[in-house]
Short mmCIF file of C-alpha atoms and ligand atoms in Angstrom, two decimals:
data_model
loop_
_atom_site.label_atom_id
_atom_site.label_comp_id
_atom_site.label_asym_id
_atom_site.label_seq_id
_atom_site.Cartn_x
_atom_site.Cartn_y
_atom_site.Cartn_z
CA UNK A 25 -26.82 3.92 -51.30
CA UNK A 26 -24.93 5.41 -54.07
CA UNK A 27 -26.63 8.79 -53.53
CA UNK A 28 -24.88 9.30 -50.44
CA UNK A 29 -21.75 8.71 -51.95
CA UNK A 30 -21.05 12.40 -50.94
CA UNK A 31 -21.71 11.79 -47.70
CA UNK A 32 -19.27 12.51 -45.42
CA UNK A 33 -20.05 10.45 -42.34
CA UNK A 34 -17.64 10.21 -39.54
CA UNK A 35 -18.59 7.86 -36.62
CA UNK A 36 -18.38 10.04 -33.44
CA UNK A 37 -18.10 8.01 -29.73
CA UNK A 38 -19.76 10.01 -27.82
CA UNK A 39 -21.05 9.56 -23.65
CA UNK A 40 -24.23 10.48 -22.91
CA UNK A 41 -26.95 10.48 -20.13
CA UNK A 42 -27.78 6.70 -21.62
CA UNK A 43 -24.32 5.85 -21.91
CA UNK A 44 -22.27 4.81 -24.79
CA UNK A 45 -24.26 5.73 -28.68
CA UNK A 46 -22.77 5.70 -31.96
CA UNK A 47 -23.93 8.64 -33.34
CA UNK A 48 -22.89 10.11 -36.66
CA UNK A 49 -22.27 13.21 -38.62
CA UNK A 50 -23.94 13.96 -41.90
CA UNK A 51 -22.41 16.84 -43.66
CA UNK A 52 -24.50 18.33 -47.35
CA UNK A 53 -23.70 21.49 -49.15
CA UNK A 54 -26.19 22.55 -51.24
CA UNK A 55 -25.76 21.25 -54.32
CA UNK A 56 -26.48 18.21 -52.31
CA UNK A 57 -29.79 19.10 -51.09
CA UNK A 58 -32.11 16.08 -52.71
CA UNK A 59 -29.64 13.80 -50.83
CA UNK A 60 -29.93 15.75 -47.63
CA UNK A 61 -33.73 15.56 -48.09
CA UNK A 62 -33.65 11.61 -48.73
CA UNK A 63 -31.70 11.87 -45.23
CA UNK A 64 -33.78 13.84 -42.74
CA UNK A 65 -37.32 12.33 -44.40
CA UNK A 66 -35.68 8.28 -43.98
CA UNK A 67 -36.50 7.96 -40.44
CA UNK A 68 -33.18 6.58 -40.35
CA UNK A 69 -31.37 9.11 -37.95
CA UNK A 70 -30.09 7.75 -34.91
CA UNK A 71 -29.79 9.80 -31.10
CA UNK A 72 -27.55 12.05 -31.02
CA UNK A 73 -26.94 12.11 -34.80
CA UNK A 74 -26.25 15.51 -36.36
CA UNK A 75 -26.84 16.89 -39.51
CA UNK A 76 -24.69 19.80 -40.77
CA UNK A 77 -25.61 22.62 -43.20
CA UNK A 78 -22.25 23.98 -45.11
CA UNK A 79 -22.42 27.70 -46.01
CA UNK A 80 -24.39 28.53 -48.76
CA UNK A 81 -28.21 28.74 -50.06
CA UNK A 82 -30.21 25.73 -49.89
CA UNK A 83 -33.97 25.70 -51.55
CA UNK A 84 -35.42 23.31 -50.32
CA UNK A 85 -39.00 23.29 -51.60
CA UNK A 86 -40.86 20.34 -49.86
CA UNK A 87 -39.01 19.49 -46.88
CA UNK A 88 -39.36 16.71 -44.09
CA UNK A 89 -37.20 16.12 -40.74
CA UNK A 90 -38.62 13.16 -39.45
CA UNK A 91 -36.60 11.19 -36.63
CA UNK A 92 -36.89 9.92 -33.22
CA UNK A 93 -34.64 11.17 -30.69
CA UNK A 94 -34.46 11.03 -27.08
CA UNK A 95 -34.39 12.79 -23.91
CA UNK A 96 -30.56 12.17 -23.47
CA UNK A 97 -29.92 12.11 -27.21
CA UNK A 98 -31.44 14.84 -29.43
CA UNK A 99 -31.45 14.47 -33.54
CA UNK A 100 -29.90 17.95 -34.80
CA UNK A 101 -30.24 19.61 -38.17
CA UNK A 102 -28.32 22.81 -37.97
CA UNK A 103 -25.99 25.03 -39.81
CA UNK A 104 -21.68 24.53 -39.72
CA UNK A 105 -21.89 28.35 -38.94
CA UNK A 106 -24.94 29.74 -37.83
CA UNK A 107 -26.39 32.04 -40.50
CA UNK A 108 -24.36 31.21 -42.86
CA UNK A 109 -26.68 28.31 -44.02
CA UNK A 110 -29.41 30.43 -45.96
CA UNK A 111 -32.79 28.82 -46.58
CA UNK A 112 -34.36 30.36 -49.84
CA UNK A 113 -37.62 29.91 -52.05
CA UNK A 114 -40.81 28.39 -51.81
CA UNK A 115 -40.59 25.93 -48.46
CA UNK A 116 -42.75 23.50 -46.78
CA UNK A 117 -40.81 22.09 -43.97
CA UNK A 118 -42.45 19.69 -41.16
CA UNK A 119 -41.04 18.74 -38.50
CA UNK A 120 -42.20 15.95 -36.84
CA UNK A 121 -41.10 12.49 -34.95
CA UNK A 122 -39.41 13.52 -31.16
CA UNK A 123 -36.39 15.16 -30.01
CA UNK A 124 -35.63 16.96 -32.90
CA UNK A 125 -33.62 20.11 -33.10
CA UNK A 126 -33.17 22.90 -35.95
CA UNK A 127 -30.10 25.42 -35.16
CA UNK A 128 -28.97 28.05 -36.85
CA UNK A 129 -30.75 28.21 -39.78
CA UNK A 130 -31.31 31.56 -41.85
CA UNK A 131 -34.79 31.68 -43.67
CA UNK A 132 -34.73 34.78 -46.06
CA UNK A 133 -36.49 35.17 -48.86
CA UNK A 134 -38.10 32.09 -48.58
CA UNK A 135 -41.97 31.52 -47.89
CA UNK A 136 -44.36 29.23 -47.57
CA UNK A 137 -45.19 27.18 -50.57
CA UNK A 138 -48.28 25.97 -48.87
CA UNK A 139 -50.46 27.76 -45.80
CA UNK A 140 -47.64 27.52 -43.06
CA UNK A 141 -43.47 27.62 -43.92
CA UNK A 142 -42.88 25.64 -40.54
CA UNK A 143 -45.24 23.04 -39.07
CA UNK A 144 -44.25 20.59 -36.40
CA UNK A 145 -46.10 17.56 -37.93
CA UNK A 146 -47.06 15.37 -40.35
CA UNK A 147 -49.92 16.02 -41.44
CA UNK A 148 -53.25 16.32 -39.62
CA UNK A 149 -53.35 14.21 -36.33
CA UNK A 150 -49.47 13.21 -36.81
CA UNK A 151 -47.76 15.59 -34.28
CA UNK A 152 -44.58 16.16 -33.22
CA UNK A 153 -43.30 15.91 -29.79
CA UNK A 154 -40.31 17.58 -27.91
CA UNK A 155 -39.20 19.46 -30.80
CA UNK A 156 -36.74 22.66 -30.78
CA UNK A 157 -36.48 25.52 -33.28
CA UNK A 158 -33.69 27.49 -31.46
CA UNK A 159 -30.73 30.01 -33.08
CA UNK A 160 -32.34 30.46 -36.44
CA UNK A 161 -33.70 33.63 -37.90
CA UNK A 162 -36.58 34.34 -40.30
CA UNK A 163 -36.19 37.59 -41.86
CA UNK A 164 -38.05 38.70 -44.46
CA UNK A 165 -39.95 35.63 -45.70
CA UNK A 166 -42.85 37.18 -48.01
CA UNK A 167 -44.06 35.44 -51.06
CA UNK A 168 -43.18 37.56 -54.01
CA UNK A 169 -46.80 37.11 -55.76
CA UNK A 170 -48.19 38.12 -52.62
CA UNK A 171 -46.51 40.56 -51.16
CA UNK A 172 -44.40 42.37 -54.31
CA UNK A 173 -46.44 42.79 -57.14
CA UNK A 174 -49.48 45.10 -57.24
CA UNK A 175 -52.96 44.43 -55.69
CA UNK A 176 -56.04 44.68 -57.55
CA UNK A 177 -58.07 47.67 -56.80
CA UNK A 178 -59.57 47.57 -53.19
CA UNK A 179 -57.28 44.21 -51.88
CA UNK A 180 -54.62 45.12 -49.67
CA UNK A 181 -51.12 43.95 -51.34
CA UNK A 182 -50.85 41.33 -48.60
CA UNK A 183 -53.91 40.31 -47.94
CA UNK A 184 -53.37 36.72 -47.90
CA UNK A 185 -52.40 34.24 -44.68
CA UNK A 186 -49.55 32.92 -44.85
CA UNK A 187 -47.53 31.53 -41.41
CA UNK A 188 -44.57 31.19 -40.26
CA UNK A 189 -44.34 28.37 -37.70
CA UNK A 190 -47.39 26.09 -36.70
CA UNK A 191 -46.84 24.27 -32.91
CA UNK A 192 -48.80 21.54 -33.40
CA UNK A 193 -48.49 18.37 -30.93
CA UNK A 194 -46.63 19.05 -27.30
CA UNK A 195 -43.36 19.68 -24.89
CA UNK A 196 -41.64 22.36 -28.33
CA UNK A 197 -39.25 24.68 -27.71
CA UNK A 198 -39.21 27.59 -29.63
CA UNK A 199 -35.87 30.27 -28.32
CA UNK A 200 -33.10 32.39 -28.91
CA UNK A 201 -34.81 32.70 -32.29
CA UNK A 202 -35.11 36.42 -34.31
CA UNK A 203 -38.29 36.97 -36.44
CA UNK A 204 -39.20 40.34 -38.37
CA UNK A 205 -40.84 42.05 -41.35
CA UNK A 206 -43.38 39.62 -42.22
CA UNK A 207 -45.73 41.65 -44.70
CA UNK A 208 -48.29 39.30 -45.75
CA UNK A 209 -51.46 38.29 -43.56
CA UNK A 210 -50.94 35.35 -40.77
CA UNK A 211 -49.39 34.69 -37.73
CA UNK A 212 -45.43 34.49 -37.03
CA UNK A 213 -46.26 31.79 -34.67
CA UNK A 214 -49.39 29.91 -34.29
CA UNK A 215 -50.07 27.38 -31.54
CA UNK A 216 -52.84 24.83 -32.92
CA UNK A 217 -54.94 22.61 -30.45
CA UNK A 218 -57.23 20.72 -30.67
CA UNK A 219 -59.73 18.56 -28.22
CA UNK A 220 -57.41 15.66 -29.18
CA UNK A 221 -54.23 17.23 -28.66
CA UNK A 222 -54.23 20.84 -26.30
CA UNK A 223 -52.21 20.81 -23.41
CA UNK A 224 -48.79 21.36 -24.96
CA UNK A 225 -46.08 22.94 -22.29
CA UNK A 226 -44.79 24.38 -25.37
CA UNK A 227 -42.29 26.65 -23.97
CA UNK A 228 -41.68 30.20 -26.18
CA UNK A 229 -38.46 32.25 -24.71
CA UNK A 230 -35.48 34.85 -25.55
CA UNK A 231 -36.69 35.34 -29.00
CA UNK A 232 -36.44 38.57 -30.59
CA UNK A 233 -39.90 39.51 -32.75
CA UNK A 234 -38.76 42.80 -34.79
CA UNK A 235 -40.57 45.20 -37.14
CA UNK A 236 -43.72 43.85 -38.71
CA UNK A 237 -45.47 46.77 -40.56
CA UNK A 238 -49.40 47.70 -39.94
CA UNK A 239 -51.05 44.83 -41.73
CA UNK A 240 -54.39 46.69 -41.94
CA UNK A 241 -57.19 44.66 -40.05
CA UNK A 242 -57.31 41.32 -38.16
CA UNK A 243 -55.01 38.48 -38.91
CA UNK A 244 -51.59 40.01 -38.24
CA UNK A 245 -50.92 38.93 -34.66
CA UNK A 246 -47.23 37.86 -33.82
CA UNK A 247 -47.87 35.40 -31.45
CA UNK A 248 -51.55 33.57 -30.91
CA UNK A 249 -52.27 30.50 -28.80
CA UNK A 250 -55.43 28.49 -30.04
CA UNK A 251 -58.20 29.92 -31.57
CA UNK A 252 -62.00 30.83 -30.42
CA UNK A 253 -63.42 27.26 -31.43
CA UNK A 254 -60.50 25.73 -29.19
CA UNK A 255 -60.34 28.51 -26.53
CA UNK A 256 -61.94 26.68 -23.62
CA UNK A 257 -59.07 24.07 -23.77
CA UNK A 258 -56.30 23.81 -21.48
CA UNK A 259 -53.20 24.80 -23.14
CA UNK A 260 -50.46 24.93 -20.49
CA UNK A 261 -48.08 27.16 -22.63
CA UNK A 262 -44.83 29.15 -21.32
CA UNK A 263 -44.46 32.19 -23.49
CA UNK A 264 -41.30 34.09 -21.34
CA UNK A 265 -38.29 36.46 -21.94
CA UNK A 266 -39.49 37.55 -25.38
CA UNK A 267 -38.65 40.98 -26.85
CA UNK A 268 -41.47 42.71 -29.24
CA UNK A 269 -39.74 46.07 -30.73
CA UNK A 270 -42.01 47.54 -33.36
CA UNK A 271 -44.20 44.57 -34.11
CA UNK A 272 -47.16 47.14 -35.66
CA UNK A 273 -48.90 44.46 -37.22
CA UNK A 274 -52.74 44.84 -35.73
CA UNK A 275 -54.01 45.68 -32.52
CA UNK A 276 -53.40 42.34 -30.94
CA UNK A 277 -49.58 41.79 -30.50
CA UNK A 278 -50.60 38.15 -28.79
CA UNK A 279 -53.67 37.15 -28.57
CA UNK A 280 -54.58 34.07 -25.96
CA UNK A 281 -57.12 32.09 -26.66
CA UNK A 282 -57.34 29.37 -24.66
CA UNK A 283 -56.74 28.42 -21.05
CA UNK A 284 -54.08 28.03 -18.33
CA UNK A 285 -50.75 29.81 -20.11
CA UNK A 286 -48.39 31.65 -18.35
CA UNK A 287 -46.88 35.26 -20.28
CA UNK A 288 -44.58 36.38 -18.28
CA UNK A 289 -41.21 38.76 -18.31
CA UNK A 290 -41.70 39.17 -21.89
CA UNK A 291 -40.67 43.13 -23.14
CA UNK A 292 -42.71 44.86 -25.38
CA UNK A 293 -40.85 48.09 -26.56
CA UNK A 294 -42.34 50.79 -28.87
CA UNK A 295 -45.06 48.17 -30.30
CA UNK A 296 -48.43 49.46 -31.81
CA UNK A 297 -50.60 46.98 -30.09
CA UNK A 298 -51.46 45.16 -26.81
CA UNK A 299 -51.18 42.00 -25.29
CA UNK A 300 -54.66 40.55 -24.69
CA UNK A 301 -56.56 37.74 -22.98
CA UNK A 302 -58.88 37.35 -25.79
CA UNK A 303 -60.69 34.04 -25.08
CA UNK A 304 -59.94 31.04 -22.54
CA UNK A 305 -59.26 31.20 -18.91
CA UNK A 306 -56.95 31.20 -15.83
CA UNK A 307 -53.80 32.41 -17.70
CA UNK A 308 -51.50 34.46 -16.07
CA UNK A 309 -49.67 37.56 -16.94
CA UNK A 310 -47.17 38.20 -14.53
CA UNK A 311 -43.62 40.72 -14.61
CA UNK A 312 -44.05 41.99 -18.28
CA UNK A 313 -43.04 45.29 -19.43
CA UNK A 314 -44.70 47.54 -21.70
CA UNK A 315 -42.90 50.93 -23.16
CA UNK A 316 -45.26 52.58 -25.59
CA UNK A 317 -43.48 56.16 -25.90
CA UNK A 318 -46.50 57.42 -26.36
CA UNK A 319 -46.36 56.04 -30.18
CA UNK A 320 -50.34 56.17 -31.74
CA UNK A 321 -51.43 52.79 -31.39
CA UNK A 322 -49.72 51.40 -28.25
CA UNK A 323 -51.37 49.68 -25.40
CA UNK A 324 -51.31 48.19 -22.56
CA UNK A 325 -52.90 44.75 -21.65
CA UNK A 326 -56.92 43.66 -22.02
CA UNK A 327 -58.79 41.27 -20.10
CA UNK A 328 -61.65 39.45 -21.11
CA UNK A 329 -62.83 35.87 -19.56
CA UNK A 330 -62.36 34.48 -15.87
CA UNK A 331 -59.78 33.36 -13.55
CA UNK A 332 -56.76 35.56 -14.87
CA UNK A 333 -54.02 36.87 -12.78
CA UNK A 334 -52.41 40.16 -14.02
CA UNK A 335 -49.37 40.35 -11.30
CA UNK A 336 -46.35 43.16 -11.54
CA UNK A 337 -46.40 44.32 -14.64
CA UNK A 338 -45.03 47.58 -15.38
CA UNK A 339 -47.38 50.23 -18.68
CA UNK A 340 -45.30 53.04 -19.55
CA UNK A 341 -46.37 55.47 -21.98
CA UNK A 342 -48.96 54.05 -23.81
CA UNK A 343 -51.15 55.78 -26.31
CA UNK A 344 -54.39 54.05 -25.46
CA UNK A 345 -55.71 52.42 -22.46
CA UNK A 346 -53.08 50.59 -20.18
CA UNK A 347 -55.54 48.65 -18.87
CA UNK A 348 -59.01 47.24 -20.51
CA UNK A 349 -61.19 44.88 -18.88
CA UNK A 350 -63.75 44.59 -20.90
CA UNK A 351 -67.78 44.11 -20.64
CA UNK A 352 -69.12 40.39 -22.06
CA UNK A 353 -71.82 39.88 -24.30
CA UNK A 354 -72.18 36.15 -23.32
CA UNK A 355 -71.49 34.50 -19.89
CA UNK A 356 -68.87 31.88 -20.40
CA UNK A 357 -69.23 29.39 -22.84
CA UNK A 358 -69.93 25.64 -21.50
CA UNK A 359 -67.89 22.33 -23.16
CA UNK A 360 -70.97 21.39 -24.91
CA UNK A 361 -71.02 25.10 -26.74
CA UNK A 362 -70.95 24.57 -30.44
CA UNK A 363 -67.58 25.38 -31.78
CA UNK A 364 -69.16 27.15 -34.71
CA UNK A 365 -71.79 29.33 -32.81
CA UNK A 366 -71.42 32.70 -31.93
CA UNK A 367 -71.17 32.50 -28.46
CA UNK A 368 -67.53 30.98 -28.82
CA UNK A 369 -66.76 33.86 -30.88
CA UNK A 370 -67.75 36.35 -29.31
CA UNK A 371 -67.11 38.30 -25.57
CA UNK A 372 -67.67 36.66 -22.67
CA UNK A 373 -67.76 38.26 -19.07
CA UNK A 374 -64.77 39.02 -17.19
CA UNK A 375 -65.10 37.11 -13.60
CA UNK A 376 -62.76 36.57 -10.73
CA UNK A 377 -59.66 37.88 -12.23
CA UNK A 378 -57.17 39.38 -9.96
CA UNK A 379 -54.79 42.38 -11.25
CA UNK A 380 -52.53 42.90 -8.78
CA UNK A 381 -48.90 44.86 -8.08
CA UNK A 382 -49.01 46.52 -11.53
CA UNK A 383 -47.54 49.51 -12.17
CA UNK A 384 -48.89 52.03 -14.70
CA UNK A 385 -46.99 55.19 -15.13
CA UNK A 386 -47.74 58.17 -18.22
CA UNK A 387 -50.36 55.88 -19.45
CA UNK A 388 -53.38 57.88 -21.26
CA UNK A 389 -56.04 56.14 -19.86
CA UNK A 390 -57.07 52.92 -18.11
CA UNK A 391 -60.81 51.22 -19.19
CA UNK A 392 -63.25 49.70 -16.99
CA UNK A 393 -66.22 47.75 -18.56
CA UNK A 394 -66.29 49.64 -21.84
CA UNK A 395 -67.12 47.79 -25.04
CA UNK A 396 -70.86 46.39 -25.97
CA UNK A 397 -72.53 43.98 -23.89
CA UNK A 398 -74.39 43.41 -20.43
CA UNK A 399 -72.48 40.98 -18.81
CA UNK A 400 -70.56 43.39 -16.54
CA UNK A 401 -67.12 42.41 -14.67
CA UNK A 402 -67.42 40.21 -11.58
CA UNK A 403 -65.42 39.89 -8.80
CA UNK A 404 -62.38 42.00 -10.01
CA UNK A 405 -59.52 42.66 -7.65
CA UNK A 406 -57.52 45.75 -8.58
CA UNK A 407 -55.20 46.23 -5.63
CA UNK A 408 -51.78 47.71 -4.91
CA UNK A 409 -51.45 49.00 -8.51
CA UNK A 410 -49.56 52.13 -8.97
CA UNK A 411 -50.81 54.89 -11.39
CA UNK A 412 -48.61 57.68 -11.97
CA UNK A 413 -48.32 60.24 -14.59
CA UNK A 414 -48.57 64.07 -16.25
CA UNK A 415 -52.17 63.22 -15.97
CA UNK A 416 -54.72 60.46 -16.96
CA UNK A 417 -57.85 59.56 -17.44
CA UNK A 418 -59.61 56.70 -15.33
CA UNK A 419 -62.42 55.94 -17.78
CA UNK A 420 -65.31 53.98 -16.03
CA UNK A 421 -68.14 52.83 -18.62
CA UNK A 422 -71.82 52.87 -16.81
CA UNK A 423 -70.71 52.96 -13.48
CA UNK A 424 -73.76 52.28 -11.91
CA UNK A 425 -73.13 48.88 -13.03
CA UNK A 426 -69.77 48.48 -13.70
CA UNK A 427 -67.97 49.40 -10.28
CA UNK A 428 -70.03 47.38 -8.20
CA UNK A 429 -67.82 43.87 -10.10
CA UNK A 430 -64.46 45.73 -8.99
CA UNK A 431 -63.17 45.34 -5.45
CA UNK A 432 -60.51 48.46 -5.48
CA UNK A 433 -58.05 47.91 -2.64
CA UNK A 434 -55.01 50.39 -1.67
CA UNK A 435 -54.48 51.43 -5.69
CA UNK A 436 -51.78 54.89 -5.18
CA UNK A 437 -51.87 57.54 -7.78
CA UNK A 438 -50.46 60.66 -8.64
CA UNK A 439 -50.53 63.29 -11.41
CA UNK A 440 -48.66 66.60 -12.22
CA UNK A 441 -51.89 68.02 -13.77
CA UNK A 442 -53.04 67.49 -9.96
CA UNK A 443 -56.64 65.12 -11.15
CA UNK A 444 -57.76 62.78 -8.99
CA UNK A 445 -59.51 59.36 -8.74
CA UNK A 446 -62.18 59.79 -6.43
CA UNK A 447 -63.03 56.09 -5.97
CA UNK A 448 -62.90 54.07 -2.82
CA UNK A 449 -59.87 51.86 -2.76
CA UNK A 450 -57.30 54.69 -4.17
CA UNK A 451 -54.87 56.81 -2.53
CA UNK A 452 -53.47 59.88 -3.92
CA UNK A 453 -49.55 60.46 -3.01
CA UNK A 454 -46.55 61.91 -4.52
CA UNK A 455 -45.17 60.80 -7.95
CA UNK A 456 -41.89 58.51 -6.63
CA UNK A 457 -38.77 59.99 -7.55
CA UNK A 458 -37.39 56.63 -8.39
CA UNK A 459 -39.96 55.31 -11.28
CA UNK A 460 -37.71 55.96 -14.17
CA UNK A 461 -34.55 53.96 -12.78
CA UNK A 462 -36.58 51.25 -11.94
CA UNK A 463 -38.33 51.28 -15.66
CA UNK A 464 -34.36 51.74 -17.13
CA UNK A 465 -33.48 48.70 -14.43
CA UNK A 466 -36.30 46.60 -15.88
CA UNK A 467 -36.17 46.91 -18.94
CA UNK A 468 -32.11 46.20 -19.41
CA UNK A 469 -32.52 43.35 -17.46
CA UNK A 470 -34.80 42.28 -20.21
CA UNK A 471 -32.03 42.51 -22.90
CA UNK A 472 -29.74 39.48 -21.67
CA UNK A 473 -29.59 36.67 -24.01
CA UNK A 474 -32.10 37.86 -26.29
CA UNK A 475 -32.91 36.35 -29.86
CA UNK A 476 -29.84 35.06 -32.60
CA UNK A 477 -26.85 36.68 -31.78
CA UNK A 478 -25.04 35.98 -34.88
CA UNK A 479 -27.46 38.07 -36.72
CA UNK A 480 -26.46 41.59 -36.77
CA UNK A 481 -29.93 43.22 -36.97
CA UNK A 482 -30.90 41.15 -34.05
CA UNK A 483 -28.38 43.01 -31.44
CA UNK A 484 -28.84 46.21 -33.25
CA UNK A 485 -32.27 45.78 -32.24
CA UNK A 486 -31.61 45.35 -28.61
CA UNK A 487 -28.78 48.27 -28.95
CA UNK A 488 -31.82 50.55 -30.05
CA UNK A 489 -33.63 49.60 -27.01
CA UNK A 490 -30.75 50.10 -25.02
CA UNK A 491 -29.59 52.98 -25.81
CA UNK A 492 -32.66 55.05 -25.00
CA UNK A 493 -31.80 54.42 -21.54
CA UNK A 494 -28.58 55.58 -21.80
CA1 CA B 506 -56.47 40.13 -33.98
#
């Protein structure tokens, strides 16, 4: 015990939901970090025991929080003052045990020493459950050798993965968090499952994801839940009241890839890429907001696989398509599909999906059936949407075989340059007056509460948004 000698460990009464528990304070600075990792690792912590960060920079290299909380009584880690408790270097932190929280923790200039900086687990198959990452910001976390120093001839500078935070196990909480300019390859944050472990209610809200720069090809997605080989799974994930300003990355701001996840009243504002149903099924996209400004890259949302519902969701200015539902090259993929065959991989047809109340105003275009393939859309609502603009361009791929999977059902439109949509199941009226102070309405309502909001870039972030609405 001599080690924690330095200790400072006050014995705290407190009430909770289960009553009386002795829970205790741990306080390290860090010149006491190889106590402080003894700590966390032991298993030791108690319910409602706390661990406090003093000011300074802590590297941590190798770094375990293992406990078991409980509903009533959560095990924190966090900082005395948020932010003010820096996390630096190489780091390899899992989280794992239950009822764990991290709070307001700064990661800069720290990356991962391994493939992930954040995991919640073990190690394979030993997942964590009910686990929070909330207040803490990750700013600039690029391995040096990877990211600084120059690339041989014909490698991008970056090009190697490297993530963020990896959800593994179930019932996480990931909020109020702020996460920008990531340079190297690999997700911000990656939800694993697996047949043994899928359906996760991970819950992902009022987190603030900032710049990321173009990446240059695949593998630079902010947010992605599961992968093709686990795409037909039921996830059961919550991603909601998220703000994506500039995250340029690649085409694919988040990509779904697996079943049953609600996106909802998440913002994306000025963000070269779109927000797509990749693979997996029945997920819903309901009350998000896309701004584009008409920035090269922008998009709006695209639809690929069954059984999604695309429900009031407001495209403003994109540069591309607003809407994509795409053409399959395989019918869907069956449980006994190999996991390594192409058919899992690929595009499968888009069938009974329902897009609904949407809104789509100064959007270039909107695509129906395009991309390679012959397994045309099937039973595809598109009713009530609104499409209004200086002009657009409804872009129907082989409509002899493509229209007859759409049921179009009172769609309005209008356009200054005075085009029209001559389909069945659209109605050309007036442009409403009223579409900008709804968008500025929207889209403020959006900025309460969002990301850390001790971290100065953070609400300079939302103040950019803000302000071109003023
Ligand atoms: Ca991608």
């Amino acid at each position: 015990m001599k080690h924690w000698k330095s200790i400072i460990a006050s014995l705290l009464l407190l009430s909770s939901g289960t009553g009386i528990v002795n829970a205790r304070q741990y306080h390290f600075s860090p010149d006491k970090t190889d106590e402080l990792k003894r700590l966390v690792s032991s298993g030791s912590l108690a319910p409602g025991d706390e661990v406090i960060l003093a000011d300074g920079v802590y590297r941590p290299g190798d770094f375990n929080f293992f406990a078991e909380g409980t509903s009533a009584d959560t095990i924190t880690l966090r900082a005395l003052n948020p932010g003010k408790a820096i996390v630096s270097g190489p780091v390899k932190m899992r989280i794992y045990g239950s009822y764990l929280k991290v709070d307001g923790l700064f990661f800069n200039k720290a990356w991962a020493s391994g493939f992930s900086m954040i995991e919640f687990r073990k190690d394979k198959g030993v997942n964590a459950r009910h686990c929070r990452l909330t207040n803490c910001v990750i700013d600039d976390c690029n391995d040096p050798e990877k990211s600084e120093k120059p690339a041989p001839p014909g490698h991008l500078p970056m090009s190697v993965a490297e993530y963020w935070v990896g959800l593994y196990g179930e019932n996480h909480r990931v909020d109020h968090c702020y996460f920008a300019n990531k340079r190297i390859g690999g997700l911000v944050l990656q939800l694993w499952l697996d047949e043994n472990s899928h359906i996760n209610n991970h819950q992902i809200d009022h987190n603030l994801f900032g710049f990321r720069q173009p990446y240059g090809g695949n593998g630079a997605e902010i947010i992605r839940v599961g992968h093709s080989w686990s795409s037909q799974l039921e996830s059961h994930a919550i991603i909601e009241n998220n703000v994506f300003l500039h995250c340029d990355g690649e085409n694919e701001i988040i990509s779904v890839k697996s079943c049953n996840n609600i996106l909802r009243r998440n913002l994306f504002f000025e963000s070269r890429g779109g927000l797509v149903c990749r693979h997996g099924h029945y997920n819903v996209i309901e009350g998000n907001t896309i701004v584009g400004n008409h920035l090269k890259g922008t998009c709006g949302i695209r639809i690929i696989n069954q059984g999604h519902t695309v429900y009031d969701n407001l495209v403003c200015r994109t540069d591309g398509w607003g809407l994509l539902v795409r053409v399959g090259v395989f019918e869907r993929p069956t449980p006994e599909t190999d996991i390594k065959a192409e058919p899992l991989t690929s595009y499968h047809r888009a069938e009974n999906v329902d897009i609904a109340y949407n809104d789509f105003i100064d959007c270039r275009s909107m695509e129906l059936g395009s991309g390679k393939g012959e397994k045309m859309p099937r039973n595809v609502r598109f009713a009530y949407n609104n499409i209004y603009g200086d002009s657009f361009d409804m872009k129907v791929s082989r409509p002899e075989h493509t229209l007859g999977g759409f049921y179009f059902l009172d769609n309005s439109y209008g356009f200054s340059d005075g085009k029209t949509i001559p389909m069945t199941g659209f109605v050309r009226t007036s442009v409403p007056s009223d579409h900008f102070t709804n968008e500025r309405n929207r889209v403020l309502g959006l900025l309460t509460d969002i990301g850390a909001a001790w971290y100065a870039d953070n609400n300079a972030e939302l103040a950019y948004i803000s302000n071109k609405y003023k």
